[in-house]
Amino acid sequence: MRSTRSPILAAVLVLCACGGSGERAEDEILIAAIFDLTGPTADVGLDYAAAVQGHVEWLNEQGGIGGRPVRLIYQDYGYQVSRAEQLYTQFVQEGALIFMGWGTGDTEALQLKIAEDRIPFASASLSHVLGDAEASPYNFLVATSYSDQFKIVLRWIAADHRAKGGEGNARVAFMHSASAFGLSPWAQGGEDYAREIGVDVTPYEMPRAATDYTAEFSRISQSGADYIVFQNTSAPAAVALRNGRSLGVDATFVCLNWCANALLMRLAGVDAEGVIGAIPYAPLTDDVPGVEDIRAYLASRGEDYREKTNAYTQGWWTLGVFVEGLRRVVEAGQELNGENIKRALETLDGFDTGGAGPPLTFTATDHRGSKGLRLFHVEDGVWSPLTEFLAAPN
């Protein structure tokens, strides 16, 4: 695991020791978050957490929101649903106005409670159902859902298969985390869409902490799959990638967003060359205006943006979108409460992320802010754009 873990864990231990948020200034805006710093998704959770914390620090240096300081209270929850539910209740009781969540299982488990409490909630999970404004009126997706990512990839695969002279249906192995996160793109529309466009997809579960996937790759090779799509985080995907390359698996490897990052390349080395990535938020090496503040903030702390993954970009902008909602309420002179923040977020129309991600639009009936992304591929050890913006199928 990367060396960034120790300082972040130290901060968590300090927070645990002081029992949460402590005393608050009268005009302070309280934001709550849970992070996975020690659980099975900590490989990507560390950069995401650091970005949310960094954004709050940077924001206060800019004067806060309408002159009001922002305070972040957070805890490591170790990817445990019960712990997430406990911390959510604790932080809401302490007065949190918005909540930054993490996993698919815990965010889906909290759906009804979030709506009941009227707490605007952005999760690192991109489960498609969380963007349903009727079923989840206070949840917002600030990146392309897993289902839409998968559909975009499946459509690209179908076209690539035809372009290469392939006969019949393209055959895809879907290697996924053993979790609600892992199954989300398949269960929430992906299976039906694959059937609709004539792509044969077979799911293969990736057991947690596995160090070898020979058995899975043996079955995949027997199936004749030409494409392997990962819905997992970087560390297990890198293990599978190295394993598959060593076994001579002849397939095109594709990562959905949580393994399409710089960490995959650090862990897999040359075996990452040629991997395709569905990337909603740009790597910090991508020269777009939306990463300039992030780079400047990291430089001011003596950190190299090239050492961060695009999970950092996603964490920064996930909070950034909600900060815009808070700002609109403050500037309108309205009371800062969940209902007003929700309505403000629903006025975002083509919200510009400066190329860090697609423009975001929320309405009262649709909380899926983005409907597309670019595909990248690893070329000479760098994630390089492979396509222009690809819209998800309706």
Short mmCIF file of C-alpha atoms in Angstrom, two decimals:
data_model
loop_
_atom_site.label_atom_id
_atom_site.label_comp_id
_atom_site.label_asym_id
_atom_site.label_seq_id
_atom_site.Cartn_x
_atom_site.Cartn_y
_atom_site.Cartn_z
CA MET A 1 0.00 0.00 0.00
CA ARG A 2 1.14 3.50 -0.70
CA SER A 3 3.00 5.68 1.77
CA THR A 4 0.10 8.17 1.88
CA ARG A 5 -1.78 5.85 4.22
CA SER A 6 0.08 6.75 7.41
CA PRO A 7 -0.65 10.50 7.54
CA ILE A 8 -4.29 9.97 6.70
CA LEU A 9 -4.69 7.24 9.29
CA ALA A 10 -3.02 9.46 11.84
CA ALA A 11 -5.63 12.12 11.16
CA VAL A 12 -8.39 9.54 11.58
CA LEU A 13 -7.00 8.42 14.91
CA VAL A 14 -6.88 12.01 16.13
CA LEU A 15 -10.48 12.49 15.08
CA CYS A 16 -11.53 9.30 16.84
CA ALA A 17 -9.73 10.42 19.97
CA CYS A 18 -11.50 13.77 20.10
CA GLY A 19 -14.92 12.16 19.61
CA GLY A 20 -16.09 13.79 16.36
CA SER A 21 -16.65 17.40 15.46
CA GLY A 22 -16.02 19.20 18.74
CA GLU A 23 -17.09 22.83 19.20
CA ARG A 24 -18.45 24.69 16.19
CA ALA A 25 -18.32 28.34 15.27
CA GLU A 26 -21.77 29.92 14.96
CA ASP A 27 -21.54 30.56 11.21
CA GLU A 28 -19.66 27.37 10.38
CA ILE A 29 -20.94 25.09 7.61
CA LEU A 30 -20.60 21.48 8.69
CA ILE A 31 -19.95 18.75 6.11
CA ALA A 32 -19.71 15.07 7.04
CA ALA A 33 -17.96 12.22 5.29
CA ILE A 34 -17.08 8.56 5.62
CA PHE A 35 -14.03 7.11 3.90
CA ASP A 36 -12.56 3.68 3.36
CA LEU A 37 -8.98 4.07 4.57
CA THR A 38 -8.42 0.54 5.90
CA GLY A 39 -10.94 -1.70 4.13
CA PRO A 40 -10.94 -3.58 0.81
CA THR A 41 -11.34 -0.43 -1.31
CA ALA A 42 -8.72 1.65 0.51
CA ASP A 43 -6.45 1.42 -2.52
CA VAL A 44 -8.60 4.06 -4.22
CA GLY A 45 -10.23 5.39 -1.05
CA LEU A 46 -7.06 7.07 0.18
CA ASP A 47 -6.74 9.52 -2.71
CA TYR A 48 -10.47 10.22 -2.69
CA ALA A 49 -10.41 10.99 1.04
CA ALA A 50 -7.33 13.19 0.71
CA ALA A 51 -9.05 15.15 -2.06
CA VAL A 52 -12.18 15.87 -0.02
CA GLN A 53 -10.06 16.96 2.94
CA GLY A 54 -7.82 19.02 0.68
CA HIS A 55 -10.74 20.73 -1.00
CA VAL A 56 -12.13 21.87 2.34
CA GLU A 57 -8.74 23.24 3.36
CA TRP A 58 -8.33 25.00 -0.01
CA LEU A 59 -11.88 26.36 0.15
CA ASN A 60 -11.34 27.94 3.55
CA GLU A 61 -8.16 29.55 2.27
CA GLN A 62 -10.31 31.15 -0.43
CA GLY A 63 -12.68 32.57 2.20
CA GLY A 64 -15.08 29.67 2.63
CA ILE A 65 -18.60 29.89 1.24
CA GLY A 66 -19.90 33.45 1.21
CA GLY A 67 -17.38 34.26 3.94
CA ARG A 68 -18.52 31.36 6.12
CA PRO A 69 -15.92 28.75 7.12
CA VAL A 70 -16.45 25.10 6.24
CA ARG A 71 -15.72 22.26 8.61
CA LEU A 72 -15.34 18.62 7.64
CA ILE A 73 -16.01 15.83 10.13
CA TYR A 74 -15.16 12.33 8.97
CA GLN A 75 -14.24 8.82 10.01
CA ASP A 76 -12.78 5.71 8.43
CA TYR A 77 -15.55 3.10 8.28
CA GLY A 78 -13.54 0.22 6.84
CA TYR A 79 -16.16 -0.55 4.16
CA GLN A 80 -18.59 -1.87 6.79
CA VAL A 81 -22.26 -1.13 6.15
CA SER A 82 -23.23 -1.18 9.84
CA ARG A 83 -20.42 1.25 10.68
CA ALA A 84 -21.54 3.57 7.87
CA GLU A 85 -25.09 3.61 9.22
CA GLN A 86 -23.82 4.39 12.74
CA LEU A 87 -21.58 7.25 11.57
CA TYR A 88 -24.26 8.70 9.32
CA THR A 89 -26.68 8.96 12.26
CA GLN A 90 -23.99 10.41 14.52
CA PHE A 91 -22.88 13.09 12.07
CA VAL A 92 -26.42 14.12 11.12
CA GLN A 93 -27.24 14.53 14.82
CA GLU A 94 -24.16 16.75 15.11
CA GLY A 95 -25.63 19.08 12.49
CA ALA A 96 -24.07 18.04 9.17
CA LEU A 97 -25.81 19.78 6.27
CA ILE A 98 -24.48 17.52 3.52
CA PHE A 99 -22.88 14.10 3.53
CA MET A 100 -20.07 12.64 1.43
CA GLY A 101 -20.55 8.86 1.32
CA TRP A 102 -18.49 6.04 -0.14
CA GLY A 103 -19.61 2.49 -0.98
CA THR A 104 -22.51 1.09 -2.97
CA GLY A 105 -23.77 -1.29 -0.29
CA ASP A 106 -23.81 1.30 2.48
CA THR A 107 -25.21 4.13 0.34
CA GLU A 108 -28.05 1.94 -0.92
CA ALA A 109 -28.72 0.80 2.66
CA LEU A 110 -29.01 4.46 3.73
CA GLN A 111 -31.34 5.55 0.89
CA LEU A 112 -34.56 5.73 2.91
CA LYS A 113 -32.86 7.33 5.91
CA ILE A 114 -31.23 9.98 3.71
CA ALA A 115 -34.61 10.88 2.19
CA GLU A 116 -36.28 10.94 5.60
CA ASP A 117 -33.59 13.21 7.05
CA ARG A 118 -33.46 15.40 3.93
CA ILE A 119 -29.67 15.34 3.82
CA PRO A 120 -28.17 15.99 0.35
CA PHE A 121 -25.84 13.04 -0.20
CA ALA A 122 -23.10 12.40 -2.75
CA SER A 123 -21.48 9.00 -2.73
CA ALA A 124 -18.31 7.77 -4.37
CA SER A 125 -20.60 4.95 -5.46
CA LEU A 126 -22.00 5.46 -8.94
CA SER A 127 -24.79 2.92 -8.60
CA HIS A 128 -27.41 3.81 -11.21
CA VAL A 129 -30.35 3.60 -8.78
CA LEU A 130 -28.87 6.38 -6.65
CA GLY A 131 -29.59 8.85 -9.44
CA ASP A 132 -33.31 8.07 -9.46
CA ALA A 133 -34.74 11.32 -8.09
CA GLU A 134 -38.05 9.68 -7.20
CA ALA A 135 -36.62 6.73 -5.30
CA SER A 136 -33.60 8.64 -3.91
CA PRO A 137 -34.63 12.31 -3.77
CA TYR A 138 -31.60 13.48 -1.78
CA ASN A 139 -28.93 11.37 -3.50
CA PHE A 140 -26.97 12.88 -6.39
CA LEU A 141 -24.63 11.16 -8.85
CA VAL A 142 -21.82 13.51 -9.83
CA ALA A 143 -20.23 11.14 -12.35
CA THR A 144 -21.44 8.70 -14.97
CA SER A 145 -23.18 5.75 -13.35
CA TYR A 146 -21.61 2.29 -13.41
CA SER A 147 -24.44 1.07 -15.61
CA ASP A 148 -23.92 3.85 -18.15
CA GLN A 149 -20.16 3.27 -18.09
CA PHE A 150 -20.73 -0.43 -18.78
CA LYS A 151 -23.16 0.30 -21.61
CA ILE A 152 -20.72 2.71 -23.23
CA VAL A 153 -17.97 0.09 -22.99
CA LEU A 154 -20.23 -2.68 -24.36
CA ARG A 155 -21.22 -0.51 -27.32
CA TRP A 156 -17.54 0.28 -27.98
CA ILE A 157 -16.69 -3.43 -27.75
CA ALA A 158 -19.43 -4.32 -30.26
CA ALA A 159 -18.05 -1.74 -32.71
CA ASP A 160 -14.44 -2.79 -32.13
CA HIS A 161 -15.34 -6.45 -32.66
CA ARG A 162 -16.95 -5.63 -36.01
CA ALA A 163 -14.08 -3.33 -37.04
CA LYS A 164 -11.62 -6.21 -36.47
CA GLY A 165 -13.67 -8.51 -38.69
CA GLY A 166 -15.11 -10.51 -35.83
CA GLU A 167 -17.94 -12.88 -36.64
CA GLY A 168 -21.06 -13.30 -34.55
CA ASN A 169 -21.46 -11.67 -31.17
CA ALA A 170 -18.54 -10.20 -29.28
CA ARG A 171 -17.84 -12.32 -26.18
CA VAL A 172 -17.10 -10.51 -22.91
CA ALA A 173 -15.96 -11.74 -19.50
CA PHE A 174 -17.18 -9.43 -16.76
CA MET A 175 -14.81 -9.79 -13.78
CA HIS A 176 -16.33 -8.06 -10.78
CA SER A 177 -15.83 -7.38 -7.10
CA ALA A 178 -17.72 -9.69 -4.73
CA SER A 179 -19.97 -6.86 -3.59
CA ALA A 180 -22.98 -4.73 -4.48
CA PHE A 181 -20.50 -2.37 -6.15
CA GLY A 182 -19.20 -5.20 -8.31
CA LEU A 183 -22.59 -6.37 -9.54
CA SER A 184 -24.14 -2.92 -9.96
CA PRO A 185 -23.45 -2.32 -13.69
CA TRP A 186 -24.53 -5.84 -14.60
CA ALA A 187 -27.68 -5.98 -12.48
CA GLN A 188 -28.83 -2.42 -13.16
CA GLY A 189 -29.29 -2.50 -16.92
CA GLY A 190 -26.04 -3.95 -18.26
CA GLU A 191 -27.31 -7.50 -18.74
CA ASP A 192 -30.37 -6.35 -20.69
CA TYR A 193 -28.37 -3.91 -22.81
CA ALA A 194 -25.78 -6.55 -23.74
CA ARG A 195 -28.57 -8.81 -24.93
CA GLU A 196 -30.16 -5.92 -26.86
CA ILE A 197 -27.00 -5.09 -28.86
CA GLY A 198 -25.87 -8.68 -29.37
CA VAL A 199 -22.92 -8.94 -26.99
CA ASP A 200 -22.48 -12.14 -24.99
CA VAL A 201 -21.42 -11.34 -21.41
CA THR A 202 -20.56 -13.82 -18.67
CA PRO A 203 -19.96 -12.57 -15.09
CA TYR A 204 -17.04 -13.91 -13.03
CA GLU A 205 -16.81 -13.00 -9.34
CA MET A 206 -13.38 -11.96 -8.03
CA PRO A 207 -13.04 -13.26 -4.46
CA ARG A 208 -11.72 -10.66 -2.00
CA ALA A 209 -7.98 -10.77 -1.28
CA ALA A 210 -7.39 -13.33 -4.03
CA THR A 211 -3.79 -13.57 -5.20
CA ASP A 212 -4.46 -15.81 -8.18
CA TYR A 213 -7.22 -15.96 -10.77
CA THR A 214 -5.98 -18.93 -12.77
CA ALA A 215 -9.25 -20.83 -12.32
CA GLU A 216 -11.29 -17.85 -13.54
CA PHE A 217 -9.01 -17.25 -16.51
CA SER A 218 -9.18 -20.93 -17.44
CA ARG A 219 -12.97 -20.70 -17.69
CA ILE A 220 -12.72 -17.37 -19.52
CA SER A 221 -10.33 -18.84 -22.10
CA GLN A 222 -12.64 -21.82 -22.61
CA SER A 223 -15.54 -19.41 -23.22
CA GLY A 224 -13.65 -17.75 -26.06
CA ALA A 225 -14.02 -14.26 -24.60
CA ASP A 226 -12.10 -11.63 -26.54
CA TYR A 227 -12.73 -8.83 -24.03
CA ILE A 228 -12.42 -8.75 -20.24
CA VAL A 229 -14.10 -5.91 -18.32
CA PHE A 230 -13.14 -5.25 -14.69
CA GLN A 231 -15.55 -3.72 -12.18
CA ASN A 232 -13.20 -3.57 -9.23
CA THR A 233 -10.61 -1.32 -7.64
CA SER A 234 -7.02 -0.99 -8.77
CA ALA A 235 -5.24 -3.51 -6.53
CA PRO A 236 -7.30 -6.62 -7.35
CA ALA A 237 -7.55 -5.58 -11.02
CA ALA A 238 -3.76 -5.28 -11.18
CA VAL A 239 -3.35 -8.75 -9.64
CA ALA A 240 -5.74 -10.19 -12.23
CA LEU A 241 -4.08 -8.28 -15.05
CA ARG A 242 -0.58 -9.55 -14.20
CA ASN A 243 -1.97 -13.03 -13.71
CA GLY A 244 -3.82 -12.99 -17.03
CA ARG A 245 -0.82 -11.69 -18.96
CA SER A 246 1.44 -14.36 -17.42
CA LEU A 247 -1.04 -17.05 -18.47
CA GLY A 248 -1.05 -15.73 -22.02
CA VAL A 249 -4.70 -14.68 -21.98
CA ASP A 250 -5.32 -13.15 -25.40
CA ALA A 251 -8.00 -10.53 -24.76
CA THR A 252 -8.56 -6.80 -24.62
CA PHE A 253 -8.72 -5.67 -20.99
CA VAL A 254 -11.07 -2.86 -19.98
CA CYS A 255 -11.43 -1.12 -16.60
CA LEU A 256 -14.48 0.76 -15.41
CA ASN A 257 -13.57 3.87 -13.46
CA TRP A 258 -12.33 2.55 -10.10
CA CYS A 259 -9.43 0.65 -11.64
CA ALA A 260 -8.75 3.00 -14.58
CA ASN A 261 -6.13 5.10 -12.83
CA ALA A 262 -2.43 5.67 -12.20
CA LEU A 263 -2.39 3.17 -9.34
CA LEU A 264 -3.23 0.35 -11.74
CA MET A 265 -0.15 1.24 -13.79
CA ARG A 266 2.08 1.43 -10.71
CA LEU A 267 0.90 -1.98 -9.53
CA ALA A 268 0.70 -3.76 -12.88
CA GLY A 269 3.68 -2.10 -14.57
CA VAL A 270 4.12 -3.03 -18.23
CA ASP A 271 1.18 -5.42 -17.97
CA ALA A 272 -1.11 -2.37 -17.90
CA GLU A 273 -0.02 -1.35 -21.39
CA GLY A 274 -2.98 -1.29 -23.77
CA VAL A 275 -5.68 -1.43 -21.08
CA ILE A 276 -8.82 0.55 -21.94
CA GLY A 277 -10.32 2.76 -19.21
CA ALA A 278 -13.77 4.29 -18.74
CA ILE A 279 -12.78 7.50 -16.96
CA PRO A 280 -15.47 10.00 -15.88
CA TYR A 281 -12.96 12.32 -14.18
CA ALA A 282 -9.69 13.22 -15.85
CA PRO A 283 -6.29 12.11 -14.58
CA LEU A 284 -4.38 15.00 -13.03
CA THR A 285 -1.87 14.65 -15.88
CA ASP A 286 -4.59 15.72 -18.33
CA ASP A 287 -4.02 19.40 -19.16
CA VAL A 288 -7.53 20.77 -18.64
CA PRO A 289 -8.55 23.88 -16.64
CA GLY A 290 -10.50 21.78 -14.13
CA VAL A 291 -7.37 20.33 -12.56
CA GLU A 292 -5.40 23.58 -12.22
CA ASP A 293 -6.63 24.41 -8.70
CA ILE A 294 -5.93 20.84 -7.62
CA ARG A 295 -2.39 20.93 -8.97
CA ALA A 296 -1.74 24.32 -7.34
CA TYR A 297 -3.10 23.12 -3.99
CA LEU A 298 -0.93 20.00 -4.05
CA ALA A 299 2.14 22.02 -5.06
CA SER A 300 1.55 24.37 -2.12
CA ARG A 301 1.74 21.31 0.15
CA GLY A 302 4.89 20.00 -1.51
CA GLU A 303 3.05 17.15 -3.20
CA ASP A 304 3.41 15.97 -6.78
CA TYR A 305 0.10 15.75 -8.62
CA ARG A 306 1.58 13.03 -10.84
CA GLU A 307 1.62 10.75 -7.80
CA LYS A 308 -2.15 11.07 -7.40
CA THR A 309 -4.81 9.08 -9.20
CA ASN A 310 -7.97 10.36 -10.85
CA ALA A 311 -9.75 9.26 -7.66
CA TYR A 312 -8.33 12.53 -6.34
CA THR A 313 -9.98 14.44 -9.19
CA GLN A 314 -13.27 12.68 -8.50
CA GLY A 315 -13.17 13.37 -4.76
CA TRP A 316 -12.30 17.03 -5.28
CA TRP A 317 -15.08 17.63 -7.79
CA THR A 318 -17.69 15.54 -5.96
CA LEU A 319 -17.39 17.94 -3.06
CA GLY A 320 -16.99 20.87 -5.47
CA VAL A 321 -20.43 20.27 -6.97
CA PHE A 322 -22.03 20.29 -3.53
CA VAL A 323 -20.09 23.41 -2.58
CA GLU A 324 -21.72 25.10 -5.59
CA GLY A 325 -25.14 24.11 -4.25
CA LEU A 326 -24.27 25.53 -0.82
CA ARG A 327 -22.95 28.71 -2.42
CA ARG A 328 -26.17 29.28 -4.36
CA VAL A 329 -28.25 28.98 -1.19
CA VAL A 330 -26.01 31.39 0.71
CA GLU A 331 -25.95 33.92 -2.14
CA ALA A 332 -29.75 33.78 -2.39
CA GLY A 333 -29.99 34.66 1.30
CA GLN A 334 -31.88 31.47 2.06
CA GLU A 335 -31.63 29.27 5.11
CA LEU A 336 -29.00 26.57 4.77
CA ASN A 337 -31.02 23.39 5.09
CA GLY A 338 -31.37 20.17 3.16
CA GLU A 339 -34.42 21.17 1.14
CA ASN A 340 -32.89 24.44 -0.05
CA ILE A 341 -29.55 22.78 -0.89
CA LYS A 342 -31.37 20.06 -2.84
CA ARG A 343 -33.32 22.64 -4.84
CA ALA A 344 -30.15 24.61 -5.53
CA LEU A 345 -28.39 21.51 -6.85
CA GLU A 346 -31.37 20.89 -9.12
CA THR A 347 -30.71 24.24 -10.81
CA LEU A 348 -27.28 23.13 -12.04
CA ASP A 349 -27.55 23.07 -15.83
CA GLY A 350 -24.39 22.19 -17.73
CA PHE A 351 -22.28 22.96 -14.66
CA ASP A 352 -18.73 23.41 -15.95
CA THR A 353 -15.99 21.28 -14.40
CA GLY A 354 -13.38 22.79 -16.67
CA GLY A 355 -12.91 19.55 -18.54
CA ALA A 356 -12.15 17.57 -15.38
CA GLY A 357 -15.41 15.78 -16.13
CA PRO A 358 -18.42 16.26 -18.38
CA PRO A 359 -20.77 19.21 -17.69
CA LEU A 360 -23.28 18.27 -15.00
CA THR A 361 -27.03 18.81 -15.05
CA PHE A 362 -29.51 17.97 -12.30
CA THR A 363 -33.27 18.44 -12.36
CA ALA A 364 -36.06 17.71 -9.90
CA THR A 365 -36.73 14.46 -11.78
CA ASP A 366 -33.18 13.35 -12.65
CA HIS A 367 -30.18 13.25 -10.31
CA ARG A 368 -27.84 11.49 -12.75
CA GLY A 369 -25.67 14.49 -13.50
CA SER A 370 -23.58 13.02 -16.30
CA LYS A 371 -24.61 10.74 -19.13
CA GLY A 372 -21.27 10.01 -20.74
CA LEU A 373 -17.47 9.99 -20.65
CA ARG A 374 -14.31 9.52 -22.66
CA LEU A 375 -12.49 6.23 -23.02
CA PHE A 376 -8.74 6.31 -22.40
CA HIS A 377 -6.05 3.71 -22.99
CA VAL A 378 -2.62 3.12 -21.51
CA GLU A 379 -0.03 4.12 -24.08
CA ASP A 380 3.66 4.15 -23.16
CA GLY A 381 2.73 4.13 -19.49
CA VAL A 382 0.30 7.07 -19.67
CA TRP A 383 -3.50 7.22 -19.79
CA SER A 384 -4.16 8.83 -23.18
CA PRO A 385 -7.59 9.72 -24.65
CA LEU A 386 -8.88 7.00 -26.97
CA THR A 387 -12.23 8.54 -27.89
CA GLU A 388 -14.11 11.79 -27.80
CA PHE A 389 -17.02 12.15 -25.37
CA LEU A 390 -19.33 9.14 -25.68
CA ALA A 391 -22.94 9.56 -24.56
CA ALA A 392 -24.60 6.67 -22.80
CA PRO A 393 -27.47 5.04 -24.68
CA ASN A 394 -30.94 6.02 -23.51
#
